[in-house]
GROMACS .gro file of C-alpha atoms in nm:
model
  474
    1MET     CA    1  13.087  10.925  20.764
    2ARG     CA    2  12.996  11.304  20.712
    3PRO     CA    3  12.626  11.404  20.646
    4VAL     CA    4  12.575  11.540  20.318
    5SER     CA    5  12.498  11.892  20.422
    6SER     CA    6  12.838  11.916  20.651
    7LEU     CA    7  13.038  11.771  20.349
    8LEU     CA    8  12.856  12.039  20.109
    9LEU     CA    9  12.948  12.324  20.367
   10TYR     CA   10  13.283  12.212  20.424
   11GLY     CA   11  13.332  12.220  20.024
   12LEU     CA   12  13.199  12.539  19.982
   13LEU     CA   13  13.420  12.699  20.273
   14LEU     CA   14  13.728  12.590  20.077
   15SER     CA   15  13.616  12.697  19.753
   16LEU     CA   16  13.607  13.025  19.886
   17THR     CA   17  13.938  13.045  19.978
   18PRO     CA   18  14.138  13.279  19.764
   19LEU     CA   19  14.382  13.087  19.507
   20ALA     CA   20  14.740  13.120  19.510
   21CYS     CA   21  14.875  13.334  19.247
   22SER     CA   22  15.243  13.168  19.178
   23GLN     CA   23  15.260  12.931  18.896
   24GLN     CA   24  15.525  12.696  18.780
   25GLN     CA   25  15.625  12.790  18.407
   26PRO     CA   26  15.763  12.486  18.185
   27GLU     CA   27  16.080  12.495  18.075
   28THR     CA   28  16.134  12.366  17.737
   29THR     CA   29  16.420  12.088  17.642
   30SER     CA   30  16.508  11.895  17.328
   31THR     CA   31  16.294  11.602  17.251
   32VAL     CA   32  16.390  11.305  17.380
   33ALA     CA   33  16.247  10.942  17.202
   34THR     CA   34  16.024  10.779  17.387
   35ALA     CA   35  16.213  10.429  17.535
   36PRO     CA   36  16.133  10.110  17.667
   37PRO     CA   37  15.937  10.117  17.971
   38MET     CA   38  16.173   9.993  18.320
   39PRO     CA   39  16.287   9.663  18.342
   40THR     CA   40  16.115   9.448  18.592
   41GLN     CA   41  16.452   9.376  18.750
   42ALA     CA   42  16.445   9.694  18.932
   43GLN     CA   43  16.110   9.605  19.075
   44THR     CA   44  16.125   9.543  19.477
   45SER     CA   45  15.869   9.264  19.628
   46THR     CA   46  15.615   9.508  19.675
   47GLY     CA   47  15.589   9.629  19.297
   48SER     CA   48  15.766   9.965  19.380
   49VAL     CA   49  16.065  10.028  19.132
   50VAL     CA   50  16.390  10.149  19.307
   51GLU     CA   51  16.711  10.302  19.107
   52THR     CA   52  16.963  10.198  19.320
   53PHE     CA   53  17.302  10.295  19.102
   54GLU     CA   54  17.481   9.970  19.193
   55THR     CA   55  17.530   9.862  18.822
   56GLY     CA   56  17.654  10.149  18.705
   57SER     CA   57  18.042  10.239  18.662
   58LYS     CA   58  18.045  10.600  18.520
   59GLY     CA   59  18.374  10.725  18.723
   60ALA     CA   60  18.409  11.084  18.558
   61TYR     CA   61  18.214  11.391  18.529
   62THR     CA   62  18.182  11.440  18.180
   63GLU     CA   63  17.839  11.438  17.971
   64ALA     CA   64  17.741  11.101  17.888
   65ASP     CA   65  17.451  10.813  17.911
   66GLU     CA   66  17.481  10.532  18.162
   67THR     CA   67  17.240  10.207  18.173
   68LEU     CA   68  17.147  10.086  18.486
   69ALA     CA   69  16.938   9.879  18.627
   70THR     CA   70  16.609  10.058  18.588
   71GLY     CA   71  16.721  10.173  18.235
   72THR     CA   72  16.956  10.457  18.075
   73TRP     CA   73  16.992  10.799  18.256
   74HIS     CA   74  17.157  11.089  18.125
   75PHE     CA   75  17.459  11.217  18.361
   76THR     CA   76  17.530  11.588  18.334
   77ASP     CA   77  17.859  11.712  18.554
   78ALA     CA   78  17.785  11.422  18.765
   79LEU     CA   79  17.889  11.037  18.803
   80ILE     CA   80  17.870  10.725  18.998
   81GLY     CA   81  18.096  10.701  19.338
   82SER     CA   82  18.165  10.426  19.526
   83SER     CA   83  18.443  10.602  19.741
   84PRO     CA   84  18.427  10.574  20.162
   85THR     CA   85  18.319  10.950  20.152
   86ASP     CA   86  18.025  10.890  19.910
   87HIS     CA   87  17.732  10.829  20.132
   88LYS     CA   88  17.523  10.567  19.990
   89ASN     CA   89  17.295  10.249  20.063
   90GLY     CA   90  17.502   9.959  19.932
   91SER     CA   91  17.824  10.025  19.728
   92HIS     CA   92  17.756  10.314  19.484
   93ALA     CA   93  17.577  10.663  19.486
   94ALA     CA   94  17.550  10.944  19.210
   95ARG     CA   95  17.740  11.267  19.287
   96LEU     CA   96  17.669  11.576  19.143
   97ARG     CA   97  17.862  11.914  19.154
   98GLY     CA   98  17.832  12.257  19.037
   99LYS     CA   99  17.455  12.244  18.833
  100GLY     CA  100  17.491  11.867  18.773
  101ARG     CA  101  17.194  11.654  18.665
  102LEU     CA  102  17.040  11.312  18.653
  103ARG     CA  103  16.776  11.271  18.365
  104MET     CA  104  16.596  10.985  18.272
  105ASN     CA  105  16.613  10.857  17.912
  106PHE     CA  106  16.245  10.614  17.963
  107ASN     CA  107  15.931  10.631  18.120
  108ALA     CA  108  15.873  10.527  18.470
  109PRO     CA  109  15.560  10.334  18.525
  110SER     CA  110  15.233  10.488  18.445
  111SER     CA  111  15.114  10.361  18.786
  112THR     CA  112  15.360  10.637  18.965
  113ARG     CA  113  15.217  10.832  19.198
  114GLN     CA  114  15.523  10.934  19.422
  115ILE     CA  115  15.880  10.971  19.385
  116ARG     CA  116  16.141  10.942  19.655
  117VAL     CA  117  16.459  11.066  19.662
  118SER     CA  118  16.740  10.984  19.921
  119ALA     CA  119  17.021  11.257  19.907
  120ALA     CA  120  17.295  11.380  20.126
  121ALA     CA  121  17.593  11.628  20.130
  122PHE     CA  122  17.927  11.465  20.005
  123GLY     CA  123  18.173  11.372  20.273
  124ASP     CA  124  18.216  11.689  20.485
  125ASP     CA  125  18.115  11.906  20.186
  126GLN     CA  126  17.889  12.219  20.266
  127ALA     CA  127  17.488  12.208  20.183
  128SER     CA  128  17.357  12.167  19.808
  129THR     CA  129  17.039  12.288  19.683
  130TRP     CA  130  16.852  12.048  19.424
  131GLU     CA  131  16.497  12.049  19.258
  132LEU     CA  132  16.303  11.776  19.121
  133TRP     CA  133  16.194  11.845  18.747
  134ILE     CA  134  15.890  11.562  18.583
  135SER     CA  135  15.790  11.561  18.233
  136GLN     CA  136  15.484  11.397  18.130
  137ASP     CA  137  15.505  11.394  17.735
  138GLY     CA  138  15.864  11.182  17.692
  139GLY     CA  139  16.087  11.449  17.785
  140ARG     CA  140  15.973  11.692  17.569
  141ARG     CA  141  15.925  11.997  17.853
  142TYR     CA  142  15.988  11.960  18.211
  143VAL     CA  143  15.809  12.103  18.501
  144ARG     CA  144  15.957  12.154  18.847
  145THR     CA  145  15.750  11.992  19.118
  146GLY     CA  146  15.760  12.069  19.449
  147ALA     CA  147  15.999  12.290  19.630
  148PRO     CA  148  16.358  12.355  19.616
  149VAL     CA  149  16.523  12.089  19.873
  150ARG     CA  150  16.819  12.230  20.083
  151THR     CA  151  17.059  11.929  20.174
  152THR     CA  152  17.287  11.983  20.441
  153SER     CA  153  17.349  11.658  20.628
  154PRO     CA  154  17.593  11.373  20.544
  155ARG     CA  155  17.325  11.125  20.638
  156LEU     CA  156  17.077  11.005  20.318
  157SER     CA  157  16.758  11.158  20.412
  158VAL     CA  158  16.414  11.104  20.192
  159SER     CA  159  16.230  11.375  20.002
  160SER     CA  160  15.902  11.265  19.837
  161PHE     CA  161  15.733  11.428  19.575
  162PRO     CA  162  15.342  11.357  19.440
  163VAL     CA  163  15.293  11.240  19.097
  164SER     CA  164  14.957  11.327  18.909
  165GLY     CA  165  14.838  11.034  18.747
  166GLY     CA  166  14.700  10.932  18.384
  167ASN     CA  167  15.055  10.998  18.207
  168SER     CA  168  15.422  10.833  18.216
  169VAL     CA  169  15.669  11.012  18.404
  170ARG     CA  170  16.036  11.066  18.336
  171LEU     CA  171  16.234  11.310  18.592
  172GLU     CA  172  16.534  11.509  18.597
  173ILE     CA  173  16.709  11.601  18.918
  174ARG     CA  174  16.885  11.941  18.911
  175LYS     CA  175  17.159  12.071  19.143
  176THR     CA  176  17.096  12.424  19.121
  177ASP     CA  177  17.300  12.658  19.361
  178GLY     CA  178  17.620  12.598  19.113
  179SER     CA  179  17.868  12.575  19.423
  180SER     CA  180  18.170  12.366  19.503
  181SER     CA  181  17.943  12.164  19.715
  182ARG     CA  182  17.893  11.800  19.563
  183LEU     CA  183  17.564  11.598  19.641
  184ASN     CA  184  17.525  11.255  19.686
  185VAL     CA  185  17.180  11.100  19.548
  186ASP     CA  186  17.082  10.735  19.618
  187ASP     CA  187  16.762  10.523  19.604
  188ILE     CA  188  16.498  10.710  19.352
  189GLU     CA  189  16.191  10.515  19.441
  190PHE     CA  190  15.897  10.542  19.215
  191VAL     CA  191  15.578  10.436  19.420
  192GLY     CA  192  15.250  10.320  19.267
  193GLY     CA  193  14.908  10.381  19.424
  194THR     CA  194  14.846  10.631  19.687
  195GLY     CA  195  15.207  10.668  19.817
  196VAL     CA  196  15.258  10.327  19.911
  197ALA     CA  197  15.407  10.037  19.717
  198THR     CA  198  15.189   9.835  19.488
  199THR     CA  199  15.161   9.469  19.521
  200GLY     CA  200  15.145   9.207  19.238
  201SER     CA  201  15.539   9.179  19.163
  202THR     CA  202  15.662   8.860  19.133
  203THR     CA  203  16.041   8.975  19.153
  204SER     CA  204  16.244   8.866  19.448
  205PRO     CA  205  16.535   9.109  19.439
  206THR     CA  206  16.819   9.126  19.641
  207LEU     CA  207  16.766   9.325  20.024
  208ARG     CA  208  17.045   9.563  20.048
  209THR     CA  209  17.109   9.655  20.383
  210THR     CA  210  17.255   9.987  20.585
  211ALA     CA  211  17.486   9.890  20.879
  212GLY     CA  212  17.245   9.805  21.194
  213ASN     CA  213  16.916   9.863  20.987
  214PRO     CA  214  16.680   9.606  20.820
  215PRO     CA  215  16.670   9.538  20.452
  216ILE     CA  216  16.530   9.822  20.268
  217ALA     CA  217  16.284   9.653  20.044
  218ALA     CA  218  16.159   9.482  20.341
  219ILE     CA  219  16.096   9.781  20.494
  220VAL     CA  220  15.873   9.878  20.227
  221THR     CA  221  15.685   9.551  20.218
  222SER     CA  222  15.586   9.619  20.606
  223ARG     CA  223  15.490   9.968  20.584
  224GLU     CA  224  15.168  10.025  20.462
  225ASP     CA  225  14.976  10.319  20.355
  226ASN     CA  226  14.962  10.582  20.592
  227LEU     CA  227  14.651  10.705  20.457
  228ALA     CA  228  14.499  10.362  20.430
  229LEU     CA  229  14.179  10.478  20.633
  230GLY     CA  230  14.103  10.763  20.344
  231ASN     CA  231  14.146  11.122  20.285
  232PRO     CA  232  13.945  11.308  20.558
  233SER     CA  233  13.935  11.625  20.374
  234GLY     CA  234  13.989  11.533  20.003
  235ALA     CA  235  14.340  11.717  20.041
  236THR     CA  236  14.513  11.758  19.714
  237SER     CA  237  14.871  11.852  19.601
  238SER     CA  238  14.734  12.171  19.427
  239LEU     CA  239  14.891  12.469  19.475
  240ASP     CA  240  14.555  12.654  19.487
  241ASN     CA  241  14.441  12.439  19.747
  242PHE     CA  242  14.658  12.616  20.029
  243SER     CA  243  14.419  12.563  20.303
  244ASN     CA  244  14.435  12.185  20.229
  245TYR     CA  245  14.755  12.090  20.066
  246LEU     CA  246  14.830  11.709  20.045
  247MET     CA  247  15.193  11.591  20.177
  248VAL     CA  248  15.283  11.257  20.139
  249LYS     CA  249  15.599  11.144  20.316
  250PRO     CA  250  15.722  10.776  20.385
  251GLN     CA  251  15.632  10.841  20.761
  252TYR     CA  252  15.305  11.012  20.737
  253THR     CA  253  15.062  11.185  20.526
  254LEU     CA  254  14.916  11.503  20.611
  255SER     CA  255  14.677  11.797  20.510
  256TYR     CA  256  14.879  12.146  20.559
  257ASN     CA  257  14.708  12.468  20.594
  258ARG     CA  258  14.935  12.752  20.436
  259ASP     CA  259  14.744  13.035  20.649
  260ARG     CA  260  14.714  12.860  20.978
  261GLY     CA  261  15.095  12.731  20.972
  262THR     CA  262  14.994  12.398  21.052
  263PRO     CA  263  14.877  12.054  20.945
  264ASN     CA  264  14.491  11.998  20.947
  265TRP     CA  265  14.555  11.650  21.014
  266VAL     CA  266  14.817  11.421  21.018
  267SER     CA  267  14.776  11.023  20.938
  268TRP     CA  268  14.993  10.750  21.001
  269HIS     CA  269  15.007  10.349  21.067
  270LEU     CA  270  15.171  10.204  21.363
  271ASN     CA  271  15.309   9.888  21.403
  272ARG     CA  272  15.629   9.704  21.512
  273ALA     CA  273  15.761   9.760  21.196
  274TRP     CA  274  15.822  10.152  21.285
  275MET     CA  275  15.929  10.103  21.601
  276GLY     CA  276  16.332  10.015  21.662
  277SER     CA  277  16.624  10.192  21.833
  278ALA     CA  278  16.691  10.495  21.659
  279PRO     CA  279  16.744  10.811  21.943
  280ARG     CA  280  16.514  11.093  21.918
  281GLN     CA  281  16.670  11.340  21.660
  282ASP     CA  282  16.525  11.673  21.817
  283ASP     CA  283  16.640  11.837  21.481
  284PHE     CA  284  16.333  12.087  21.450
  285ARG     CA  285  16.363  12.239  21.109
  286PRO     CA  286  16.124  12.414  20.823
  287ASP     CA  287  15.975  12.165  20.583
  288PRO     CA  288  16.160  12.186  20.231
  289ALA     CA  289  15.867  12.025  20.027
  290LEU     CA  290  15.659  12.334  20.111
  291PRO     CA  291  15.576  12.485  19.771
  292ARG     CA  292  15.782  12.811  19.666
  293GLY     CA  293  15.689  13.112  19.810
  294TRP     CA  294  15.516  12.986  20.082
  295TYR     CA  295  15.588  13.057  20.456
  296SER     CA  296  15.808  12.834  20.609
  297VAL     CA  297  15.733  12.824  20.997
  298THR     CA  298  16.073  12.738  21.191
  299PRO     CA  299  16.114  12.646  21.559
  300HIS     CA  300  16.177  13.009  21.639
  301SER     CA  301  15.849  13.053  21.541
  302TYR     CA  302  15.730  12.906  21.881
  303ALA     CA  303  16.028  13.076  22.055
  304GLY     CA  304  15.881  13.239  22.397
  305SER     CA  305  15.534  13.166  22.326
  306GLY     CA  306  15.451  12.941  22.616
  307PHE     CA  307  15.319  12.650  22.388
  308ASP     CA  308  15.515  12.355  22.282
  309LYS     CA  309  15.624  12.223  21.941
  310GLY     CA  310  15.374  11.937  21.953
  311HIS     CA  311  15.415  11.618  21.732
  312ASN     CA  312  15.105  11.536  21.531
  313CYS     CA  313  15.301  11.173  21.449
  314PRO     CA  314  15.516  11.137  21.741
  315SER     CA  315  15.911  11.067  21.750
  316ALA     CA  316  15.861  10.774  21.937
  317ASP     CA  317  15.633  10.616  21.649
  318ARG     CA  318  15.917  10.619  21.406
  319THR     CA  319  16.237  10.468  21.548
  320THR     CA  320  16.318  10.220  21.264
  321ASP     CA  321  16.600  10.446  21.166
  322LEU     CA  322  16.779  10.801  21.215
  323ASP     CA  323  16.585  10.951  20.915
  324ASP     CA  324  16.230  10.827  21.020
  325ASN     CA  325  16.241  11.003  21.337
  326SER     CA  326  16.402  11.293  21.218
  327ALA     CA  327  16.108  11.336  20.968
  328THR     CA  328  15.908  11.359  21.267
  329PHE     CA  329  16.077  11.711  21.342
  330LEU     CA  330  15.972  11.862  21.019
  331MET     CA  331  15.765  12.194  21.155
  332THR     CA  332  15.486  12.080  20.899
  333ASN     CA  333  15.416  11.803  21.182
  334MET     CA  334  15.386  12.053  21.486
  335ILE     CA  335  15.112  12.260  21.609
  336PRO     CA  336  15.128  12.526  21.939
  337GLN     CA  337  15.010  12.280  22.219
  338ALA     CA  338  14.959  12.346  22.583
  339PRO     CA  339  15.283  12.244  22.766
  340ASN     CA  340  15.039  12.005  22.990
  341ASN     CA  341  14.852  11.890  22.710
  342ASN     CA  342  15.160  11.760  22.525
  343GLN     CA  343  15.400  11.642  22.773
  344ARG     CA  344  15.128  11.475  22.993
  345THR     CA  345  14.776  11.405  22.859
  346TRP     CA  346  14.894  11.339  22.488
  347SER     CA  347  15.221  11.162  22.589
  348SER     CA  348  15.022  10.963  22.826
  349LEU     CA  349  14.798  10.848  22.523
  350GLU     CA  350  15.096  10.808  22.284
  351GLU     CA  351  15.241  10.579  22.524
  352TYR     CA  352  14.910  10.336  22.588
  353GLY     CA  353  14.921  10.343  22.183
  354ARG     CA  354  15.308  10.236  22.194
  355SER     CA  355  15.228   9.959  22.456
  356LEU     CA  356  14.945   9.806  22.234
  357VAL     CA  357  15.158   9.791  21.934
  358ASN     CA  358  15.414   9.584  22.195
  359GLN     CA  359  15.126   9.354  22.285
  360GLY     CA  360  15.062   9.236  21.913
  361TYR     CA  361  14.820   9.528  21.768
  362GLU     CA  362  14.887   9.733  21.496
  363ILE     CA  363  14.688  10.095  21.453
  364TYR     CA  364  14.580  10.327  21.215
  365VAL     CA  365  14.628  10.709  21.361
  366ILE     CA  366  14.440  11.040  21.248
  367MET     CA  367  14.535  11.345  21.441
  368GLY     CA  368  14.434  11.706  21.390
  369ASN     CA  369  14.308  12.021  21.565
  370TYR     CA  370  14.030  12.289  21.499
  371GLY     CA  371  13.938  12.610  21.652
  372LYS     CA  372  14.132  12.925  21.749
  373GLY     CA  373  14.291  12.990  22.082
  374GLY     CA  374  14.435  12.801  22.358
  375THR     CA  375  14.633  12.875  22.700
  376GLY     CA  376  14.971  12.812  22.750
  377LEU     CA  377  15.219  12.905  23.008
  378ASN     CA  378  15.191  13.269  22.913
  379GLY     CA  379  14.830  13.260  22.921
  380ARG     CA  380  14.567  13.259  22.610
  381ALA     CA  381  14.711  13.332  22.268
  382VAL     CA  382  14.533  13.320  21.907
  383THR     CA  383  14.863  13.292  21.697
  384LEU     CA  384  15.221  13.313  21.705
  385ASP     CA  385  15.488  13.463  21.486
  386GLU     CA  386  15.280  13.797  21.425
  387GLY     CA  387  14.980  13.581  21.322
  388ARG     CA  388  15.157  13.324  21.107
  389VAL     CA  389  15.078  13.024  21.324
  390THR     CA  390  14.741  12.963  21.446
  391VAL     CA  391  14.727  12.820  21.807
  392PRO     CA  392  14.460  12.565  21.823
  393ALA     CA  393  14.161  12.557  22.066
  394ARG     CA  394  14.101  12.167  22.066
  395VAL     CA  395  14.329  11.889  21.970
  396TRP     CA  396  14.194  11.554  21.871
  397LYS     CA  397  14.280  11.194  21.750
  398VAL     CA  398  14.142  10.865  21.599
  399LEU     CA  399  14.298  10.532  21.687
  400VAL     CA  400  14.185  10.237  21.494
  401ILE     CA  401  14.320   9.957  21.671
  402ILE     CA  402  14.338   9.587  21.514
  403PRO     CA  403  14.548   9.244  21.627
  404GLU     CA  404  14.801   9.242  21.354
  405GLY     CA  405  14.766   9.075  21.051
  406ALA     CA  406  14.672   9.094  20.665
  407ASP     CA  407  14.403   9.233  20.473
  408ASP     CA  408  14.352   9.551  20.788
  409LEU     CA  409  14.057   9.712  20.576
  410GLN     CA  410  13.861   9.386  20.534
  411ARG     CA  411  13.944   9.312  20.889
  412ILE     CA  412  13.843   9.638  21.041
  413ALA     CA  413  13.482   9.609  20.848
  414ALA     CA  414  13.430   9.268  20.946
  415GLY     CA  415  13.421   9.384  21.337
  416GLN     CA  416  13.767   9.323  21.472
  417ALA     CA  417  13.869   9.683  21.526
  418ARG     CA  418  13.848   9.918  21.868
  419ILE     CA  419  13.785  10.262  21.778
  420LEU     CA  420  13.942  10.511  22.033
  421ALA     CA  421  13.844  10.890  21.945
  422VAL     CA  422  13.992  11.163  22.227
  423ASP     CA  423  13.915  11.556  22.175
  424THR     CA  424  14.101  11.733  22.453
  425PRO     CA  425  14.087  12.122  22.502
  426ASN     CA  426  14.459  12.300  22.436
  427ASP     CA  427  14.446  12.430  22.768
  428ASN     CA  428  14.745  12.427  23.042
  429SER     CA  429  14.492  12.302  23.304
  430ILE     CA  430  14.401  12.008  23.118
  431ASP     CA  431  14.298  11.681  23.306
  432PRO     CA  432  14.656  11.439  23.272
  433ASP     CA  433  14.394  11.150  23.229
  434TRP     CA  434  14.345  11.126  22.887
  435SER     CA  435  14.070  10.880  22.903
  436ARG     CA  436  13.836  11.169  23.025
  437TYR     CA  437  13.825  11.318  22.685
  438ARG     CA  438  13.692  10.967  22.511
  439VAL     CA  439  13.425  11.102  22.239
  440SER     CA  440  13.272  10.939  21.910
  441VAL     CA  441  13.432  10.984  21.580
  442ASP     CA  442  13.098  11.120  21.478
  443ALA     CA  443  13.132  11.399  21.730
  444ILE     CA  444  13.476  11.512  21.604
  445GLU     CA  445  13.322  11.502  21.246
  446ASP     CA  446  13.061  11.727  21.343
  447ALA     CA  447  13.328  11.962  21.510
  448THR     CA  448  13.561  11.973  21.210
  449GLY     CA  449  13.383  11.907  20.892
  450LEU     CA  450  13.590  11.589  20.786
  451ASP     CA  451  13.511  11.278  20.675
  452LEU     CA  452  13.711  11.043  20.887
  453LEU     CA  453  13.732  10.660  20.801
  454SER     CA  454  13.587  10.725  20.465
  455ALA     CA  455  13.735  10.452  20.311
  456LEU     CA  456  13.559  10.207  20.474
  457PRO     CA  457  13.195  10.099  20.403
  458VAL     CA  458  12.941  10.347  20.457
  459GLU     CA  459  12.730  10.072  20.685
  460VAL     CA  460  13.055  10.003  20.878
  461GLN     CA  461  13.146  10.368  20.918
  462ASP     CA  462  12.796  10.417  21.073
  463ARG     CA  463  12.841  10.156  21.302
  464LEU     CA  464  13.215  10.255  21.432
  465GLU     CA  465  13.178  10.598  21.435
  466ALA     CA  466  12.888  10.619  21.659
  467THR     CA  467  13.087  10.439  21.948
  468VAL     CA  468  13.222  10.608  22.226
  469ASP     CA  469  13.526  10.349  22.388
  470SER     CA  470  13.447  10.299  22.716
  471ARG     CA  471  13.722   9.978  22.820
  472MET     CA  472  13.919   9.995  23.143
  473VAL     CA  473  14.249  10.172  23.079
  474ARG     CA  474  14.577  10.096  23.306
   0.00000   0.00000   0.00000
């Protein structure tokens, strides 16, 4: 828990940051009458609503409405494909060509706080660019949300878009490049709460599987909120908040700092449901979810710098399937990390966490960095890529470790948690033994101005955050 004076100072510093000047202008469309809400048969067992396109049969690109499990959708230069070259979960996926569009003729549940869209390049086609537009006034006006997405792979990958609450939402997916390349879209998910499926549904849908993977809905059920311990900096998805921009992904949640070119912090949940046999993808790439006009850090930004592209959420923490592992290689999940820090000290700490999971524990993790200037293979540096990427001075991590079970926050508050906090110098001469750098959560809060573990009761925070772990580490 942060002292009040520190929180006020942190908020003041954010308020002094210059505002971004780009604004998205709404696009007016024809008025669409309000339709009934989504039928409950499209809900997963966790309350998350998913359009799978499995009930559709539209086989031509001609413009028309199609009634699917969630409601009626309007197809423009789009169809429902079922061929072997349609990349899909199950038997069907939407397929768009040219400047094709998919639009809901009804409202999603008012509880929707995130939209996830799975997309892939059709067959062996070249890349496609698409955008997600949302309406919160019954389809009268649509506004683009997030940045354009460039889909290059024939493998379905998930893009996540936060949704502000308070109004009903309907969406339109727009293929914008106008090229001859075709785009597959499948499994459009409307997620309640803070980025995870909400509970309470009594519906038990048929669980679909992809080859070698667990049922999709079962994964949603077992993957709890990556931000369950709280939002340490009060990050938001406002484009004006470019030093503390909230990005919610299925695999982790982060606060991104546009001017540093790195995350402020990344938060995720690790249990056995996230650990499988998917191989390391090594597909480092810019994050397509960054807002339009923001500089996109690339792997080349680190080239020849003497610093590693250091993961926050590790590749080996997300091995259930290829898409999960691939998501950890987005550059918004990276910091310039001294090689010996990344490959020895930090790697050892990550392996220790996974060994605990294999022993029957689950872990809530928050990792971040602060300060400017670190020492890599080529000596000390403050920035990379002509000043666009800041090299942090310190790298920290907090692990909240509990035995596997339910009602995690209640169990943490009840005293079942072990708190492990580590704060290391970003220096290539670092000791490989991470246990030498154990500190209290309070110490990290004092150094960063963050409010860690803020979802817990204040008295619980006071107790846990003052503790410095001293257990024997093997």
